[in-house]
PDB file of C-alpha atoms in Angstrom:
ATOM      1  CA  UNK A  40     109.383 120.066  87.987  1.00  0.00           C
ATOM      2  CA  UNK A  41     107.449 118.930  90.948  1.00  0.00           C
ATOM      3  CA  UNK A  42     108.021 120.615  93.978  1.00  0.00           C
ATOM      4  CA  UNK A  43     106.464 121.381  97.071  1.00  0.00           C
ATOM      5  CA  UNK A  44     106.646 124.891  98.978  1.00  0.00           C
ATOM      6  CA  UNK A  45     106.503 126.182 102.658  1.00  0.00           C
ATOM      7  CA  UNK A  46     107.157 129.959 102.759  1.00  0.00           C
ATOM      8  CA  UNK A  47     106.911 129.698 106.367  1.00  0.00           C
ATOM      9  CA  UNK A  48     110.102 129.060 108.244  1.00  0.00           C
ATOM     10  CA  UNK A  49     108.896 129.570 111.302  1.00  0.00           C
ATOM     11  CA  UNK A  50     105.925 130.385 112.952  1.00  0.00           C
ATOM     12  CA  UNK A  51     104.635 130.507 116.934  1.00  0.00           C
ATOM     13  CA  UNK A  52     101.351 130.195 118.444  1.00  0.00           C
ATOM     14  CA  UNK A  53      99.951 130.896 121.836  1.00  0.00           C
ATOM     15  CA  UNK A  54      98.408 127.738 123.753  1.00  0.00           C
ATOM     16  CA  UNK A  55      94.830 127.105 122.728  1.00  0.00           C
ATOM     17  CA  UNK A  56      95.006 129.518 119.879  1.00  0.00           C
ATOM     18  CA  UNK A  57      94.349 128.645 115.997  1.00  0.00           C
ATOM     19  CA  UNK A  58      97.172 128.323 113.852  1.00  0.00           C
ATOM     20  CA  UNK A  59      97.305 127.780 109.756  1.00  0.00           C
ATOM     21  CA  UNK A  60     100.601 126.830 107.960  1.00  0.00           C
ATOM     22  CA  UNK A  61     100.901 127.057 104.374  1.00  0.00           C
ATOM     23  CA  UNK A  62     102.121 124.779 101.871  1.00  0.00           C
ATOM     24  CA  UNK A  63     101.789 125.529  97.995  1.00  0.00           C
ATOM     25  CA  UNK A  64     102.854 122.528  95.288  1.00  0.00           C
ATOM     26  CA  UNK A  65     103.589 122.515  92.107  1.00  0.00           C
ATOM     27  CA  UNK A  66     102.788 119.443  89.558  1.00  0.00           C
ATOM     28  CA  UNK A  67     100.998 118.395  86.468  1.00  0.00           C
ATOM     29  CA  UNK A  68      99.774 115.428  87.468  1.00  0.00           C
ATOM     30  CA  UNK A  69      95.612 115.605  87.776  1.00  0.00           C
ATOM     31  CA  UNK A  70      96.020 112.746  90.520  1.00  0.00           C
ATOM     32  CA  UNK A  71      98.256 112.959  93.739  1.00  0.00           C
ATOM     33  CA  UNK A  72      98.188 112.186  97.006  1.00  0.00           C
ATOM     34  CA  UNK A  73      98.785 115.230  99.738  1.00  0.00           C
ATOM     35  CA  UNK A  74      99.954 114.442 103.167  1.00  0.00           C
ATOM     36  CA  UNK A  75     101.552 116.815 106.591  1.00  0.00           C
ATOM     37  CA  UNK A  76     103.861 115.010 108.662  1.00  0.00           C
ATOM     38  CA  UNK A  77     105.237 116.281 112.091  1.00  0.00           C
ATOM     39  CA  UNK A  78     108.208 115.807 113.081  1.00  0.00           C
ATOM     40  CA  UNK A  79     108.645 116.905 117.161  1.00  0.00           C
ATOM     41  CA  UNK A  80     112.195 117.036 118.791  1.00  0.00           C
ATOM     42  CA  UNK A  81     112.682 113.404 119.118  1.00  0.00           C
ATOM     43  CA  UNK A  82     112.506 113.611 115.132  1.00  0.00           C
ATOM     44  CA  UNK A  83     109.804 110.553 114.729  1.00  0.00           C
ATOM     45  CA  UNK A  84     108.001 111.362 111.679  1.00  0.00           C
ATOM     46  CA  UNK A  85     104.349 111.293 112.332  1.00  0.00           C
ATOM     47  CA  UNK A  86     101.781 111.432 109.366  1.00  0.00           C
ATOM     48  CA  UNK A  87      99.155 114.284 110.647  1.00  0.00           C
ATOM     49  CA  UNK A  88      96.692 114.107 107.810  1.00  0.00           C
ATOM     50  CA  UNK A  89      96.149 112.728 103.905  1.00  0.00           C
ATOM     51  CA  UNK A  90      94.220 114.177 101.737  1.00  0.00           C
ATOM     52  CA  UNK A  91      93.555 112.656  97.910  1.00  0.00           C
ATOM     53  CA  UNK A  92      93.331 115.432  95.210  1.00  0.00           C
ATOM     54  CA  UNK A  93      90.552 113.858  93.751  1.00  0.00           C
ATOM     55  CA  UNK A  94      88.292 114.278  96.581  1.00  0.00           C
ATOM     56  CA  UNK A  95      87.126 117.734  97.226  1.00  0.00           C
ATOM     57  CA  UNK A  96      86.218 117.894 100.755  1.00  0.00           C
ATOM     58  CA  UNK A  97      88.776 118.810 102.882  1.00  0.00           C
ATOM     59  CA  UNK A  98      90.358 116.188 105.172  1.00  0.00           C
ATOM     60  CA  UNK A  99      90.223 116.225 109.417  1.00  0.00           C
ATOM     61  CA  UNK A 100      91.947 114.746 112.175  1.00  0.00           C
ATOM     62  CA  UNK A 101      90.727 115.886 115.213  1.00  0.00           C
ATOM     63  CA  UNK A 102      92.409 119.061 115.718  1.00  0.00           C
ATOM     64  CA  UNK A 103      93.758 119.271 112.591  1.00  0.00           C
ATOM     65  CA  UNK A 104      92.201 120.224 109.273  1.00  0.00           C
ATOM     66  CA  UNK A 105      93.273 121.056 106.052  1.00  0.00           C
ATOM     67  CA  UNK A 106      92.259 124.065 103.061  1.00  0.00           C
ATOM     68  CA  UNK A 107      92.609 122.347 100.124  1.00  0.00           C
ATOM     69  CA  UNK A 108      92.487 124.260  96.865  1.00  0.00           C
ATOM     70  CA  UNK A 109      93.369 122.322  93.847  1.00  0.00           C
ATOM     71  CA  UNK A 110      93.319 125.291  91.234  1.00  0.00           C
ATOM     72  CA  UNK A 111      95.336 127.317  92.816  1.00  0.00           C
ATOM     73  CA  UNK A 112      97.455 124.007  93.777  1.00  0.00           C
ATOM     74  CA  UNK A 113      97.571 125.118  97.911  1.00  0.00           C
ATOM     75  CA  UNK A 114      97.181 122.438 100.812  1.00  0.00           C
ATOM     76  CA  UNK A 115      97.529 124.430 104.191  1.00  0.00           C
ATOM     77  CA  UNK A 116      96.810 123.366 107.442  1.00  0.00           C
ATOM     78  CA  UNK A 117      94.652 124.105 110.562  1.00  0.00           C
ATOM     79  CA  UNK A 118      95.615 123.403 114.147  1.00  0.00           C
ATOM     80  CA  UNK A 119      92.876 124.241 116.497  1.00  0.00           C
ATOM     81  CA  UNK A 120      93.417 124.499 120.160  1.00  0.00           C
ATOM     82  CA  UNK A 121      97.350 124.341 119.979  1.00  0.00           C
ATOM     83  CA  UNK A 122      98.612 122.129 122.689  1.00  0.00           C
ATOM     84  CA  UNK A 123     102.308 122.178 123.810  1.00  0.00           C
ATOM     85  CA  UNK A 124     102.476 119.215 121.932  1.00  0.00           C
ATOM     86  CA  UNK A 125     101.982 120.267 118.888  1.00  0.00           C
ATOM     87  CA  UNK A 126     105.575 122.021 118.678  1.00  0.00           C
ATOM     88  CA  UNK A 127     107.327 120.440 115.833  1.00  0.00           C
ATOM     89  CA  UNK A 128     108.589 120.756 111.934  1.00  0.00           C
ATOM     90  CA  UNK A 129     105.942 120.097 109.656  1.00  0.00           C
ATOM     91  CA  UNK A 130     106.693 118.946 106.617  1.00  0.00           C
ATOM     92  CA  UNK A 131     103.737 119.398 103.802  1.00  0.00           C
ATOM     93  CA  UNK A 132     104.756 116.551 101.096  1.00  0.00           C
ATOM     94  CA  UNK A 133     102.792 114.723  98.137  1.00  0.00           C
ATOM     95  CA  UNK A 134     102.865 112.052  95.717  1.00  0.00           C
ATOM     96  CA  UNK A 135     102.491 112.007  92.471  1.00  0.00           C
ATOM     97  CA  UNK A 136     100.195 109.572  91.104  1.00  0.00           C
ATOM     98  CA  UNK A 137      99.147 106.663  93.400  1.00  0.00           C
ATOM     99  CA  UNK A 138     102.279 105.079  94.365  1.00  0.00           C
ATOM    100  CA  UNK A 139     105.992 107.010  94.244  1.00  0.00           C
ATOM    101  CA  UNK A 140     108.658 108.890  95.880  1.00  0.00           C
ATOM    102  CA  UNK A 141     107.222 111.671  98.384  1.00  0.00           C
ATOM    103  CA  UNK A 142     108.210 115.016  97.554  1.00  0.00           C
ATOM    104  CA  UNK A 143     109.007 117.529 100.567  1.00  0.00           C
ATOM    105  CA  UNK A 144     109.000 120.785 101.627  1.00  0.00           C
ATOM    106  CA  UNK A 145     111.290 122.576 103.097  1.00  0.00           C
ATOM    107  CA  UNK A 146     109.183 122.328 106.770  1.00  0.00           C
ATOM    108  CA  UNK A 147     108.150 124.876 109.033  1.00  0.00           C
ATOM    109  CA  UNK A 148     108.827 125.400 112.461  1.00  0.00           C
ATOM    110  CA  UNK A 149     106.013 125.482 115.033  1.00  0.00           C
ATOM    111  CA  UNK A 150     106.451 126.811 118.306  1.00  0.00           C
ATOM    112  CA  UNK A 151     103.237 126.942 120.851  1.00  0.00           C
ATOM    113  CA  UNK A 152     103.876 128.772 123.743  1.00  0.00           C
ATOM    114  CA  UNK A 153     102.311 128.625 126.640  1.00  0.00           C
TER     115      UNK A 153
ATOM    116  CA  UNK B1017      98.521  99.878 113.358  1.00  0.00           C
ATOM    117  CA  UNK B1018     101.535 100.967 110.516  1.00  0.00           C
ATOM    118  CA  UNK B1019     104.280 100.746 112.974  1.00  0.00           C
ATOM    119  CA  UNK B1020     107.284 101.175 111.351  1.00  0.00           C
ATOM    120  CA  UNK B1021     110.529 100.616 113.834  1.00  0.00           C
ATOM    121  CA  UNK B1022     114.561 101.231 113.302  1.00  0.00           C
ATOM    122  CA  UNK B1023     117.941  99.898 115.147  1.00  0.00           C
ATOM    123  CA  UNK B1024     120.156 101.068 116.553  1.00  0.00           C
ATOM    124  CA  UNK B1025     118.378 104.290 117.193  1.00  0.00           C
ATOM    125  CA  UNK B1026     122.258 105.853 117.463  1.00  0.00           C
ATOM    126  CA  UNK B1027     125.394 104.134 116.958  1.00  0.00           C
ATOM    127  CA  UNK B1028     129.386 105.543 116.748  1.00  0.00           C
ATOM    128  CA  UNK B1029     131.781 103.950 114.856  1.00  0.00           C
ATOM    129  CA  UNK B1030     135.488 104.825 113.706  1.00  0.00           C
ATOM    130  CA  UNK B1031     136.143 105.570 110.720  1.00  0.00           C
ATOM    131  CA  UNK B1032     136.931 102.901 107.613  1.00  0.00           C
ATOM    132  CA  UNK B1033     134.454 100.591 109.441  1.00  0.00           C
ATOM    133  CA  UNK B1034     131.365  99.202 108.374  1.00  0.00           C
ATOM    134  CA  UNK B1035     127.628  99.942 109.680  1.00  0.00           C
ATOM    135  CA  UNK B1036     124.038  98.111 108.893  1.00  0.00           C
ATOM    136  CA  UNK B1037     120.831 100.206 110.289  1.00  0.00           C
ATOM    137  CA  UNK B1038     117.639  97.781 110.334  1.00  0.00           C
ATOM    138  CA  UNK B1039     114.346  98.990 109.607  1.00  0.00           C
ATOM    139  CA  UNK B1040     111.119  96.428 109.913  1.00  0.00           C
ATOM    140  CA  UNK B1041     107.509  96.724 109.249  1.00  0.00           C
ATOM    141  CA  UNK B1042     106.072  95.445 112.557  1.00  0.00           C
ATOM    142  CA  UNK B1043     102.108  95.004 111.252  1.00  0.00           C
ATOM    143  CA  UNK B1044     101.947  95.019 108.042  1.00  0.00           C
ATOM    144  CA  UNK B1045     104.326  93.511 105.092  1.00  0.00           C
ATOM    145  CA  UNK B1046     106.110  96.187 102.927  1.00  0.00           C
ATOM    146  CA  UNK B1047     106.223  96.026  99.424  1.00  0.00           C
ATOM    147  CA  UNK B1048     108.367  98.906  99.374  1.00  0.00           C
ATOM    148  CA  UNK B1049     110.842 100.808 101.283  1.00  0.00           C
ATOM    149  CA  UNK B1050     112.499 104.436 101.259  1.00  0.00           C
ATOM    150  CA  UNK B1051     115.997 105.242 102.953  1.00  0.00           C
ATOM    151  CA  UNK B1052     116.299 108.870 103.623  1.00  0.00           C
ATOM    152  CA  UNK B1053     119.041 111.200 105.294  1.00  0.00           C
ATOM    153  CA  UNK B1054     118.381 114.168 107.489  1.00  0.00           C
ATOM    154  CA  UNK B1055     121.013 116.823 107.862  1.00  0.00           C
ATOM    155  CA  UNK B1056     120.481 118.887 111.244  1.00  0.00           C
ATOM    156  CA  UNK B1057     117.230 121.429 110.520  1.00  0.00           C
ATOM    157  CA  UNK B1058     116.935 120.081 106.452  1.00  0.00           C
ATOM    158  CA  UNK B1059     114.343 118.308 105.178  1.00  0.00           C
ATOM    159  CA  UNK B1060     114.162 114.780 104.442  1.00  0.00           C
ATOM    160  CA  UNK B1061     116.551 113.356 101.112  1.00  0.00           C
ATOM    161  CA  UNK B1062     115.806 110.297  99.358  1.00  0.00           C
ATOM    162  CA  UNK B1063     118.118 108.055  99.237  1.00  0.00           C
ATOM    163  CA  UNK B1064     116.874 105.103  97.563  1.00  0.00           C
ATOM    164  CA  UNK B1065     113.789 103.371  97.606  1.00  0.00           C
ATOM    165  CA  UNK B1066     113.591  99.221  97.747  1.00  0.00           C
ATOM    166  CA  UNK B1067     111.355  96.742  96.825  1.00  0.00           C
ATOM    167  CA  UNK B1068     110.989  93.604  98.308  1.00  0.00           C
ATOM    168  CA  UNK B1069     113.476  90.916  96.492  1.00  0.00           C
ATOM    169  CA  UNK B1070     114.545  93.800  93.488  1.00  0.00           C
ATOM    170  CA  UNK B1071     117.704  95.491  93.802  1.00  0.00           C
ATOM    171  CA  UNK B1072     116.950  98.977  95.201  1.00  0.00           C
ATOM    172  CA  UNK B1073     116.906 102.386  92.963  1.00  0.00           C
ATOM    173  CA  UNK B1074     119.078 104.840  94.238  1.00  0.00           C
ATOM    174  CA  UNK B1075     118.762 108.272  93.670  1.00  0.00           C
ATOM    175  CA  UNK B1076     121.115 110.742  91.618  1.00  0.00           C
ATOM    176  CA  UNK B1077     124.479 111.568  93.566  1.00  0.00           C
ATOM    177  CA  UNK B1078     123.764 108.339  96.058  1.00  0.00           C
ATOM    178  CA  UNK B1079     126.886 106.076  95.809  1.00  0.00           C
ATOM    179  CA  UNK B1080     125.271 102.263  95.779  1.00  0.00           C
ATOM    180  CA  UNK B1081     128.640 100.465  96.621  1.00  0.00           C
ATOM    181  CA  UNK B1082     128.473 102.849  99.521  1.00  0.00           C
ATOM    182  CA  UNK B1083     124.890 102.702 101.009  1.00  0.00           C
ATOM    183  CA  UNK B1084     124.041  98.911 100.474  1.00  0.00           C
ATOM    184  CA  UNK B1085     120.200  98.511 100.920  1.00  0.00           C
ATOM    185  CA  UNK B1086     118.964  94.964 100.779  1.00  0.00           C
ATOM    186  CA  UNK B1087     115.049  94.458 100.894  1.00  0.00           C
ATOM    187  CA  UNK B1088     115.468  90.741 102.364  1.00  0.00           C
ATOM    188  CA  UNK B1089     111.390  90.128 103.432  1.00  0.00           C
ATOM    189  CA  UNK B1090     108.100  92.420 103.194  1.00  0.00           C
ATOM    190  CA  UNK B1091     109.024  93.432 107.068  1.00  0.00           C
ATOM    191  CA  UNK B1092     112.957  94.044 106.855  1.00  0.00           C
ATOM    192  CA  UNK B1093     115.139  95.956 104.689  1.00  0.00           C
ATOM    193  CA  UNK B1094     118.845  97.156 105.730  1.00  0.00           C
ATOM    194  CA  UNK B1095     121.098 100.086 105.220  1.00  0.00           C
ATOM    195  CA  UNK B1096     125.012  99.518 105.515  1.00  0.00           C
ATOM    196  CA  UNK B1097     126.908 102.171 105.095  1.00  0.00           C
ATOM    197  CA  UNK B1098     130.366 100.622 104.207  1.00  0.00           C
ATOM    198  CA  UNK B1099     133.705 102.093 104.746  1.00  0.00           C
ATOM    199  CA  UNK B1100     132.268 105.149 107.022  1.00  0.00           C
ATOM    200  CA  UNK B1101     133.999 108.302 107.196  1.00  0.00           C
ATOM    201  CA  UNK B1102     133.054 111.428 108.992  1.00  0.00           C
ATOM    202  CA  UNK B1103     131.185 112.796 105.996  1.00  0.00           C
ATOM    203  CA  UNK B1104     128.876 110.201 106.584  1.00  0.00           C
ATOM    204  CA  UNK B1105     127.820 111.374 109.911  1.00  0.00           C
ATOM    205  CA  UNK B1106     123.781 112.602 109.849  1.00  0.00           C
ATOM    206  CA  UNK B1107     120.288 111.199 110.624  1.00  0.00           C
ATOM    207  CA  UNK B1108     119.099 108.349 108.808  1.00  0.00           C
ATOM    208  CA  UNK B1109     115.284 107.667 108.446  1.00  0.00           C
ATOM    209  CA  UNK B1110     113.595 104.546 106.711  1.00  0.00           C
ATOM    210  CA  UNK B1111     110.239 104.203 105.571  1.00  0.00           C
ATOM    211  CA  UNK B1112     107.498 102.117 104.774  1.00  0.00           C
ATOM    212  CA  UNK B1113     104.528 101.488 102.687  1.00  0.00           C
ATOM    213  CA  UNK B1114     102.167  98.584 101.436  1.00  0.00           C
ATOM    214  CA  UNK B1115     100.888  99.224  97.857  1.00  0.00           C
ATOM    215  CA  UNK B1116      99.589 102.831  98.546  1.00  0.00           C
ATOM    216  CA  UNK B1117     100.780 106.252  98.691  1.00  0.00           C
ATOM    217  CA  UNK B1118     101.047 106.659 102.014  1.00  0.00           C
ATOM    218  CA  UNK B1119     104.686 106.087 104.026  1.00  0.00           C
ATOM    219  CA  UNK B1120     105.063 105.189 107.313  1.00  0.00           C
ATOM    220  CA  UNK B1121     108.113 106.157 108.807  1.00  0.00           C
ATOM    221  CA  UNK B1122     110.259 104.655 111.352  1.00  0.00           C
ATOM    222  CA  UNK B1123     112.412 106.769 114.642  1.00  0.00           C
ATOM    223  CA  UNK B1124     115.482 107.581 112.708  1.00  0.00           C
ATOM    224  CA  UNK B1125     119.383 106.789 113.118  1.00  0.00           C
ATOM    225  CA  UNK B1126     121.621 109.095 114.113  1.00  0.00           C
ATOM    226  CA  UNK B1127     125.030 107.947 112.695  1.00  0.00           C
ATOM    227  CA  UNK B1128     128.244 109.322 113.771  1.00  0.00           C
ATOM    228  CA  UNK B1129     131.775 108.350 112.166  1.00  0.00           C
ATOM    229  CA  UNK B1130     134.964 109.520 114.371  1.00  0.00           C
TER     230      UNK B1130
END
């Protein structure tokens, strides 16, 4: 089965602060696409970052980074400098192959406080 | 660019009545599409996915006589949801992509059947 895990329901972070949110997957497919979405209170999805598993440097956006460890089969994320804004559910999620249905976690809450 | 929009953004209706949600690719055409449904503080279910001038797949438990998805253009595809009833009440989200394995998603519908 392919699934995708967050074992973080929640989580908070003080303004400016680092924060890393963890996301492990599960699939036997050796190519896949990884992706964390954000989803603030007015519940617009918003893609945050992509990363293919066939490249092995980590993706960045800004702020945001990603740890990805294909082995162990773990995509977790880095926000740097939390901002106010940042407060949402994010959703870690991945296709398998190079065109399909994305698969979703269960999300995890982010708070940033000021 | 990949600006994915959605109307209405909320509509009520009574129940036994009949409802079509609009979601259009405003930059770029979209071979395919994905309906999903949010319930409050869930993450995102698949509904059915649509390809421009194909009937749509819907996924297992989905009723297709009662979530009619047509895939009309590379820019538009529709959701009615015929016959509403309470039940049907949640957040509807569609999605978009061109060819790749990333979706772009649009603002959402929130749905609710008196």
């Amino acid at each position: 089965a392919q699934t995708v895990t967050q074992s973080q329901p929640e989580m908070s972070v003080q303004e400016a602060e680092t924060v890393t949110l963890s996301c492990t997957y599960d699939t036997s497919e050796n190519n896949y696409y990884l992706f964390w979405y954000k989803q603030p209170p007015s519940r617009q999805m918003i893609l945050v970052i992509r990363q293919e598993a066939y490249k092995q440097q980590n993706a960045t956006e800004n702020r945001f980074s990603v740890n990805f460890q294909k082995a162990a089969k773990s995509f977790s994320l880095k926000i740097s400098d939390s901002q106010l804004g940042d407060t949402a559910m994010y959703f870690c999620a991945f296709v398998p192959g190079s065109q399909g249905n994305l698969i979703f976690g269960k999300g995890t809450k982010l708070s940033v406080k000021p | 660019g990949a600006v994915v929009s959605q109307h209405p953004s909320r509509v009520i209706c009574k129940s036994g009545t009949s409802v079509k949600i609009e979601c259009r690719s405003l930059d770029f055409q979209a071979t395919t599409m994905f309906w999903y449904r949010q319930f409050p503080k869930k993450s995102l279910m698949l509904m059915a996915t649509s390809n421009e001038g194909s009937k749509a797949t819907y996924e297992q438990g989905v009723e297709k006589d009662k979530f009619l998805i047509n895939h009309a253009s590379l820019t538009l595809s529709t959701l009615t949801v015929t016959s509403a009833h309470p039940e049907d009440s949640s957040f509807y989200i569609c999605s978009a992509s061109l060819k790749t394995d990333t979706q772009y998603f649009g603002p959402g519908t929130r749905l609710t059947v008196l």
